[in-house]
Amino acid sequence: VEPTVEREFTDFVVARTHALLRVAHALTGDAHAAEDLVQQALAKAFLHWRRIRGDAEPYVKRIIYHDSASRWRRRSHRAETAMADPPDRHVPDSAQDTAVRLQLRRALLELPPRQRAVLVLRYLEDLSVDETADILGCRPGTVASQASRALVKLRELVPDTDWTEARR
Amino acid sequence: MSPNLDHLIRQVVHDMASEPASPDAATRTRIARAALAAGRRRRRQRTVTVAASVALVTTLALLTPYALRPTAGPAPGPAGPVVTPTSPDTTPTQEITGALDSPIPLVPGWVVLGNRRVLDATSGTYLSVSDDLAFASPDGRWAAFDNPDQSVKSIRIVDLQSGDSKDYTIPASVLDPQWSPDGSRLLLTAIPKSGTGIEMHLIDPATGAVTTQDLPSSFRAGTDCVYCALTWLPNGSEVALTLAHNVNEGRPEQPDGIQLFTLDGQPSRTLPVLGRPGGPGAWSPDGRHVVVTGVTSDGTRPEEHLVEVATGTVVRVVPSTMSDGWPSMSVSWIDSGRMISFEGSTTVVATLRSIDGTAIQQWTLPNPIVGPDHRWPAPTLATRL
């Protein structure tokens, strides 16, 4: 039985690594940290593979978000490292846009992990407040307040910009 | 036109998610293997841990992270643990219940130390902590907290007497921390992300000193050992590395022997023992025997063995509860003829056994607080205080 379980697990990881890394990278902004986050989540998922094997990806993603939000130590120095090699996969609308986006990226990575996880769930996964609360294991009101605080913080961290209203 | 924050956050978050290129096949396989190895390790730890955490205690309040305090005052009724004989059968069995505001006694001089709940030797009460991973020093002086989800490993050590704490950062992946037998130093085995070298880190929390030793390059993680965590010997001056190899994914690691090192990282002795000792408590005080996790004679399953150190002869199989395919047991020798084993999953039984395997006395320990699935605390052991 055990070899079959391990083979299934390995097949899943090989097939879905990229999807998991995407989420983890959005949460961490750092390739190494993302891989660590994914690997730890997979290791935890392996313990329950027999139970989750039919629907493993949501389970692993849930662990990734939960672990990311539960980190007790912020790693702002890693965010600084990430900025040394900014992404450039999208054609910028303008130089100003690019500068603002880089500022915003840095600001996102300076948010407390739970606030960042809320924003990634809301903006990357397009989850509702209730769905986000379910993933993070908290009340919907907490999600709303964390999102609100995050937006306030982002405005503080990206000053001198005349933001129009955000709706999250 | 003013930028729209909603729109920009969405763009930036999607940008960040799209940064990792699709990993090639080799990378995917590497991640799968690493996750599998880490999962197996967690499973091994978990089986031991569940057994151990049962020892401690449902009545203790959770504290804020890293804050420690004595538990609430004694519950109504008799102070301290209540020990009730439950079995008139061949092996006397007692159930321990009640307010655990004093050390859980086993044989004279030996108590349950705890882990997520830590026995404060000074006050004699169990202190409760809220972190996932807590490693208590055997003298009850220190508690180390480990966060396995950080790529830059950070260990926090709390002085249980003063409440002071200090963080230590290890720039590598760290395997199980383990306290020296006298509780004065914390041993960390680190595997740098690039390469297969094995590093030994020793933290002296009293002075804050950290020493790092590279094991000789002839010892390579993944080649000479499968799970390469170093463990203390009872002498406190040597550590053990279990040499082992994998035969295939479905089988447990196949042990090849034990290599000992002095604390300056130099090889000192090799032992013909085929299995993994859990720590200093696994070695008999006279040095003649050790309890290890080995494999069955056909190599298909892990099994607990009592082994003669000098010859590597398996004296006998140590009965052990199996959980998820792994022995669910930890052992502490109390003298050269007797040992205490903790085993079980939902209910943990501490058993005092003679070296011939006879069960002398058993204790059913209090039900655990079983944490969420991800929790992975470390073993609780009986200790001499």
XYZ file of C-alpha atoms in Angstrom:
553
model
C 0.000 0.000 0.000
C 2.723 2.450 0.995
C 4.558 2.506 -2.354
C 1.274 3.304 -4.066
C 0.603 6.197 -1.721
C 4.069 7.591 -2.240
C 3.819 7.212 -5.988
C 0.495 9.030 -6.037
C 1.900 11.762 -3.859
C 4.952 12.158 -6.072
C 2.799 12.269 -9.206
C 0.662 14.977 -7.652
C 3.671 17.072 -6.692
C 5.232 16.758 -10.127
C 1.979 17.762 -11.789
C 0.959 20.615 -9.506
C 4.207 22.142 -8.285
C 3.934 25.151 -10.524
C 0.417 26.023 -9.422
C 1.474 25.787 -5.784
C 4.620 27.827 -6.336
C 2.557 30.595 -7.937
C 0.492 30.985 -4.795
C 3.489 30.753 -2.517
C 5.422 33.299 -4.553
C 2.529 35.744 -4.404
C 2.634 35.380 -0.629
C 6.371 35.620 -0.156
C 7.785 37.450 -3.166
C 10.826 35.236 -2.951
C 11.619 32.083 -4.898
C 13.410 30.274 -2.083
C 10.825 31.170 0.525
C 8.075 30.081 -1.858
C 9.682 26.715 -2.417
C 10.118 26.232 1.320
C 6.508 27.130 1.936
C 5.323 24.680 -0.706
C 7.606 21.931 0.496
C 6.502 22.275 4.096
C 2.861 22.260 3.063
C 3.364 19.160 0.969
C 5.109 17.407 3.828
C 2.140 18.144 6.064
C -0.293 17.029 3.394
C 1.585 13.762 2.992
C 0.614 12.822 6.540
C -3.032 12.787 5.477
C -2.655 11.633 1.918
C -5.019 8.717 2.167
C -7.767 11.077 3.261
C -7.112 13.964 0.874
C -5.773 12.180 -2.197
C -8.913 12.852 -4.234
C -8.847 16.587 -3.675
C -5.336 17.398 -2.594
C -4.655 20.729 -4.230
C -7.168 22.792 -2.226
C -5.907 21.100 0.919
C -2.285 21.960 0.168
C -3.157 25.517 -0.785
C -5.058 25.882 2.446
C -1.963 24.853 4.376
C 0.154 27.284 2.360
C -2.141 30.190 3.166
C -2.566 29.156 6.763
C 1.152 28.717 7.331
C 1.948 31.946 5.589
C -0.533 33.850 7.728
C 0.673 32.156 10.892
C 4.290 33.068 10.626
C 5.389 34.734 13.763
C 8.373 36.476 12.259
C 8.155 38.936 9.454
C 10.837 38.742 6.880
C 11.052 42.251 5.607
C 14.707 41.727 4.752
C 13.608 39.124 2.237
C 11.278 41.638 0.687
C 14.196 43.971 0.240
C 16.137 41.231 -1.446
C 13.270 40.564 -3.781
C 13.216 44.176 -4.895
C 16.747 43.874 -6.184
C 15.376 41.866 -9.067
C 11.976 43.311 -9.851
C 9.566 41.474 -12.106
C 9.039 42.737 -15.610
C 6.722 40.268 -17.228
C 4.008 42.743 -18.051
C 4.485 45.671 -20.338
C 4.201 48.747 -18.149
C 1.657 51.360 -19.035
C 4.100 54.063 -18.236
C 7.209 54.726 -16.305
C 5.110 56.163 -13.525
C 2.937 53.056 -13.380
C 5.997 50.887 -13.198
C 7.423 52.897 -10.353
C 4.141 52.772 -8.455
C 3.814 49.046 -8.995
C 7.295 48.461 -7.695
C 6.500 50.577 -4.670
C 3.302 48.665 -4.171
C 5.046 45.342 -4.451
C 7.481 46.373 -1.768
C 4.624 47.633 0.371
C 2.729 44.365 0.013
C 5.730 42.449 1.242
C 5.995 44.717 4.250
C 2.461 43.960 5.365
C 1.972 41.554 8.263
C 1.659 38.019 6.884
C -2.009 37.659 7.714
C -2.936 40.898 5.961
C -0.909 39.855 2.929
C -2.596 36.459 2.873
C -5.993 38.138 2.954
C -5.109 40.310 -0.035
C -3.712 37.401 -2.037
C -6.804 35.315 -1.384
C -9.059 38.208 -2.350
C -7.129 39.485 -5.386
C -5.392 36.405 -6.747
C -7.933 33.747 -5.936
C -10.920 36.102 -6.139
C -12.438 34.575 -3.031
C -15.233 36.167 -1.084
C -14.808 37.383 2.475
C -16.500 34.251 3.771
C -14.336 31.940 1.649
C -11.205 33.797 2.755
C -12.237 33.477 6.379
C -12.767 29.770 5.905
C -9.291 29.292 4.449
C -7.577 31.289 7.170
C -9.668 29.846 9.958
C -10.962 33.161 11.227
C -14.213 35.106 11.269
C -15.394 37.076 8.239
C -15.215 40.233 10.315
C -11.549 39.602 10.886
C -10.969 39.287 7.154
C -12.739 42.567 6.546
C -10.773 44.382 9.211
C -7.471 42.879 8.039
C -8.200 43.918 4.464
C -9.127 47.394 5.570
C -5.974 47.767 7.623
C -3.907 46.434 4.755
C -5.268 49.025 2.366
C -4.637 51.815 4.852
C -1.106 50.561 5.311
C -0.514 50.346 1.573
C -1.581 53.952 1.161
C 0.855 54.941 3.887
C 3.660 52.946 2.340
C 3.078 54.296 -1.148
C 2.738 57.995 -0.424
C 2.502 60.861 -2.860
C -0.008 58.952 -4.937
C -3.551 60.153 -5.430
C -5.324 56.827 -5.008
C -8.862 56.372 -6.118
C -10.929 54.304 -3.765
C -10.286 50.631 -3.369
C -13.333 48.499 -2.785
C -12.001 45.442 -0.991
C -5.559 59.980 -14.024
C -5.208 58.603 -10.501
C -4.230 54.996 -10.217
C -6.884 52.677 -8.876
C -5.612 50.809 -5.854
C -7.853 47.796 -6.451
C -6.601 47.463 -9.985
C -2.971 47.903 -9.065
C -3.063 45.445 -6.173
C -4.600 42.886 -8.478
C -1.900 43.521 -11.084
C 0.935 43.307 -8.595
C -0.375 40.171 -6.923
C -0.811 38.486 -10.291
C 2.655 39.676 -11.322
C 4.137 38.072 -8.229
C 2.262 34.858 -8.828
C 3.473 34.696 -12.406
C 7.128 35.204 -11.562
C 8.083 31.591 -10.935
C 8.771 29.987 -14.293
C 7.304 26.550 -14.748
C 9.873 24.301 -13.072
C 11.565 21.711 -15.222
C 11.081 18.006 -14.608
C 14.211 17.694 -12.504
C 13.126 20.508 -10.213
C 9.644 19.052 -9.815
C 11.108 15.699 -8.945
C 13.515 17.266 -6.482
C 10.678 19.088 -4.731
C 8.614 15.914 -4.650
C 11.438 13.929 -3.114
C 12.198 16.599 -0.570
C 8.528 16.860 0.403
C 8.276 13.116 0.662
C 11.348 12.916 2.875
C 10.071 15.748 5.061
C 6.667 14.082 5.235
C 8.188 10.824 6.362
C 10.200 12.676 8.948
C 7.110 14.451 10.221
C 5.307 11.149 10.402
C 8.077 9.632 12.463
C 8.150 12.624 14.734
C 4.413 12.699 14.988
C 4.146 9.145 16.124
C 6.618 9.762 18.884
C 5.088 13.087 19.682
C 1.554 11.951 20.023
C 2.730 9.383 22.448
C 4.610 11.979 24.333
C 2.159 14.808 24.367
C -0.401 12.634 26.026
C 1.721 12.794 29.080
C 0.687 16.363 29.489
C -2.154 17.693 30.241
C -5.621 18.921 29.565
C -5.958 21.388 32.354
C -3.318 23.897 31.391
C -4.187 27.234 29.871
C -2.584 28.325 26.622
C -0.480 31.421 26.801
C 0.484 34.049 24.332
C 3.430 33.023 22.170
C 6.605 32.549 24.116
C 5.107 33.831 27.315
C 5.271 31.346 30.097
C 3.406 31.241 33.331
C 2.410 28.689 35.869
C -0.896 27.050 35.242
C -3.997 28.171 37.061
C -4.358 27.201 40.665
C -5.099 23.675 41.643
C -8.463 22.309 40.719
C -10.807 21.245 43.463
C -9.926 17.979 44.992
C -6.604 16.494 45.863
C -3.612 18.575 44.876
C -1.382 17.215 42.155
C -1.876 14.279 39.878
C -4.149 11.528 41.028
C -2.766 8.059 40.553
C -5.420 5.374 40.460
C -4.745 1.650 40.188
C -6.787 0.368 37.282
C -5.626 -3.123 36.596
C -5.217 -6.083 38.884
C -3.780 -8.035 35.961
C -0.291 -9.337 35.573
C 1.191 -5.884 35.088
C 0.133 -3.284 37.647
C -1.390 -0.352 35.800
C -2.243 3.047 37.160
C -4.148 5.878 35.577
C -2.926 9.393 36.186
C -5.595 12.068 36.189
C -6.448 15.284 37.968
C -4.844 18.681 38.287
C -1.275 18.406 37.150
C 0.152 21.141 39.261
C 3.000 19.063 40.486
C 5.408 16.727 38.710
C 3.942 13.498 37.415
C 5.784 10.819 39.354
C 6.898 7.592 37.770
C 9.601 5.628 39.483
C 11.361 7.477 42.313
C 13.442 10.323 40.951
C 11.860 10.227 37.539
C 9.028 12.407 36.372
C 7.406 13.350 33.092
C 9.207 16.444 31.882
C 6.804 17.588 29.203
C 7.247 19.519 26.084
C 4.516 21.770 24.847
C 3.807 21.898 28.520
C 7.086 22.167 30.284
C 7.813 21.194 33.833
C 9.432 24.074 35.645
C 11.804 22.361 38.004
C 11.884 25.350 40.327
C 8.179 25.703 40.952
C 7.318 22.098 40.215
C 4.460 23.150 37.936
C 3.887 22.566 34.269
C 4.126 25.705 32.211
C 2.030 25.957 29.119
C 3.195 27.434 25.857
C 1.357 28.082 22.659
C 4.014 27.504 20.046
C 3.986 24.449 17.844
C 7.425 23.192 18.612
C 8.879 23.294 22.058
C 11.899 21.343 23.178
C 12.470 21.260 26.910
C 15.941 20.820 28.330
C 16.200 17.777 30.592
C 17.146 19.914 33.593
C 13.950 21.921 33.205
C 15.898 25.157 32.774
C 15.381 25.968 29.102
C 12.769 25.620 26.401
C 13.686 25.933 22.738
C 11.116 26.844 20.136
C 11.517 25.899 16.554
C 9.651 27.266 13.593
C 9.958 24.770 10.741
C 8.332 27.061 8.219
C 11.111 29.533 7.882
C 13.734 29.258 5.207
C 16.130 31.072 7.483
C 15.894 28.932 10.535
C 15.325 30.700 13.787
C 15.462 29.049 17.175
C 14.251 30.876 20.238
C 15.496 29.735 23.610
C 13.597 30.797 26.698
C 15.067 30.744 30.190
C 12.274 29.211 32.237
C 13.645 30.719 35.422
C 13.827 34.331 34.308
C 11.520 34.340 31.293
C 14.287 35.922 29.191
C 14.613 34.723 25.629
C 17.089 34.951 22.801
C 16.820 34.151 19.094
C 19.467 32.260 17.169
C 19.466 32.202 13.387
C 20.880 29.269 11.478
C 21.273 29.861 7.720
C 20.366 26.347 6.704
C 17.711 23.719 6.935
C 17.797 22.362 10.476
C 16.825 18.926 11.645
C 15.489 18.129 15.077
C 17.020 20.167 17.882
C 18.162 18.068 20.810
C 19.365 19.070 24.263
C 22.537 17.651 25.738
C 22.021 15.206 28.604
C 22.886 17.885 31.175
C 20.686 20.462 29.479
C 23.526 22.917 28.916
C 23.727 22.867 25.102
C 21.300 22.584 22.226
C 22.440 20.480 19.274
C 21.207 21.379 15.803
C 22.023 19.463 12.658
C 21.978 21.690 9.606
C 21.975 20.736 5.962
C 22.908 23.747 3.814
C 20.527 24.260 0.930
C 23.265 24.016 -1.626
C 25.317 20.925 -1.217
C 25.216 17.784 0.812
C 27.443 18.731 3.720
C 26.342 18.223 7.307
C 26.876 20.922 9.900
C 26.766 20.558 13.651
C 25.674 23.636 15.590
C 25.890 23.845 19.360
C 24.186 26.618 21.287
C 25.118 27.354 24.879
C 22.160 29.415 26.089
C 23.871 30.414 29.330
C 26.580 32.307 27.453
C 24.885 32.784 24.098
C 27.841 31.127 22.386
C 27.223 29.239 19.155
C 29.804 26.890 17.693
C 29.558 25.412 14.222
C 31.456 22.403 12.961
C 31.384 20.894 9.483
C 31.472 17.127 9.542
C 34.171 15.753 7.242
C 33.178 15.927 3.576
C 33.238 12.142 3.370
C 29.868 12.194 5.182
C 27.236 13.390 2.742
C 23.530 13.928 3.348
C 21.461 11.755 1.077
C 24.354 9.420 0.305
C 25.734 8.288 3.634
C 22.626 8.994 5.652
C 18.953 9.328 4.829
C 17.709 11.231 7.843
C 20.872 12.878 9.018
C 19.911 14.331 12.406
C 22.694 13.973 14.961
C 21.750 12.731 18.415
C 23.570 12.981 21.717
C 25.233 10.143 23.489
C 24.739 10.010 27.265
C 28.353 11.071 27.818
C 27.575 14.519 26.442
C 30.867 14.571 24.564
C 29.888 12.633 21.445
C 27.065 12.666 18.945
C 25.767 9.881 16.737
C 24.970 9.870 13.027
C 22.967 6.917 11.711
C 24.497 5.786 8.444
C 21.825 4.485 6.111
C 20.712 4.191 2.517
C 17.444 3.947 0.657
C 16.577 0.946 -1.478
C 13.351 2.278 -2.898
C 10.597 4.708 -2.076
C 8.376 2.172 -0.436
C 10.794 0.890 2.155
C 12.201 2.407 5.299
C 15.797 3.520 5.322
C 18.230 0.626 5.552
C 20.703 1.311 8.378
C 24.391 0.631 7.812
C 25.797 1.469 11.245
C 26.360 4.357 13.610
C 29.190 6.855 13.268
C 30.130 8.818 16.369
C 31.736 12.250 16.330
C 33.370 14.342 18.991
C 32.014 17.830 19.490
C 34.699 19.293 17.235
C 33.159 17.357 14.361
C 35.826 14.674 14.136
C 34.879 10.994 13.725
C 35.627 9.114 16.924
C 34.136 5.620 16.698
C 31.896 3.484 14.575
C 29.360 1.086 16.048
C 27.909 -1.957 14.297
C 24.419 -1.009 15.422
C 21.842 -1.087 12.653
C 19.265 1.473 13.635
C 18.591 4.984 14.830
C 18.892 5.902 18.510
C 16.371 8.542 19.496
C 18.691 10.382 21.838
C 20.762 10.015 24.981
C 17.940 8.207 26.808
C 18.117 5.344 24.312
C 21.536 4.202 25.609
C 21.751 2.095 28.741
C 23.767 3.746 31.521
C 26.400 0.989 31.408
C 26.848 1.540 27.666
C 26.148 -2.064 26.791
C 22.772 -1.676 25.125
C 20.854 0.766 23.010
C 17.272 0.883 21.788
C 17.075 1.860 18.136
C 14.581 2.044 15.324
C 15.805 -0.580 12.911
C 14.100 -2.618 10.239
C 12.576 -6.049 10.163
C 14.782 -8.873 8.924
C 13.233 -8.624 5.455
C 13.860 -4.868 5.396
C 10.264 -3.953 4.707
C 9.144 -2.393 7.968
C 10.636 -0.331 10.780
C 10.900 -2.009 14.140
C 12.224 -1.164 17.580
C 15.242 -3.216 18.643
C 17.235 -3.677 21.794
C 20.785 -4.023 20.509
C 24.078 -5.011 22.088
C 26.331 -2.071 21.301
C 29.648 -3.917 21.011
C 28.476 -6.546 18.557
C 25.367 -5.048 16.966
C 23.439 -8.165 17.899
C 19.714 -7.623 18.169
C 18.908 -8.925 21.628
C 15.183 -8.717 21.070
C 12.433 -6.793 19.390
C 10.943 -4.187 21.682
C 7.147 -4.344 21.533
C 5.873 -1.096 20.184
C 2.600 0.379 19.064
C 2.724 1.087 15.362
C 1.235 4.282 14.014
C 1.103 4.975 10.290
C 3.649 2.242 9.792
C 6.211 3.549 12.280
C 6.932 2.575 15.866
C 5.194 4.959 18.181
C 7.574 4.861 21.067
C 10.309 6.692 22.888
C 12.566 5.193 25.512
C 14.485 6.367 28.548
C 16.706 3.988 30.442
C 16.552 4.607 34.164
C 19.319 2.194 35.116
C 21.203 -0.535 33.296
C 18.467 -3.054 33.884
C 15.269 -1.048 33.378
C 13.795 1.412 30.943
C 10.627 3.461 30.610
C 8.940 3.506 27.241
C 6.155 5.791 26.128
C 3.925 4.415 23.458
C 0.485 4.783 22.032
C -1.430 7.297 20.029
C -4.753 8.425 21.431
C -3.858 7.071 24.831
C -0.281 6.880 25.937
C 1.034 4.298 28.285
C 4.324 4.639 30.065
C 5.765 1.200 30.742
C 8.586 0.329 33.058
C 10.319 -2.725 31.613
C 13.213 -4.836 32.653
C 15.919 -5.495 30.124
C 14.428 -8.912 29.398
C 11.265 -7.216 28.192
C 9.094 -7.922 31.198
C 6.624 -5.157 31.934
C 6.981 -4.223 35.601
C 4.641 -1.273 35.924
C 2.442 0.760 33.621
C 0.882 4.205 33.833
C -1.893 5.489 31.645
C -1.115 9.129 31.192
C -3.657 11.913 30.873
C -5.375 12.443 27.561
C -3.645 14.918 25.320
C -4.734 18.135 23.802
C -4.420 17.073 20.197
C -3.567 20.102 18.122
C -4.486 20.808 14.530
C -3.146 18.500 11.886
C -0.113 20.624 11.237
C 1.125 20.596 14.782
C 4.347 18.841 15.313
C 5.681 19.138 18.803
C 8.609 17.149 20.025
C 8.835 14.155 22.314
C 8.237 14.278 26.000
C 10.480 12.144 28.096
C 10.761 11.072 31.626
C 13.735 12.640 33.274
C 15.545 12.519 36.554
C 14.976 15.665 38.594
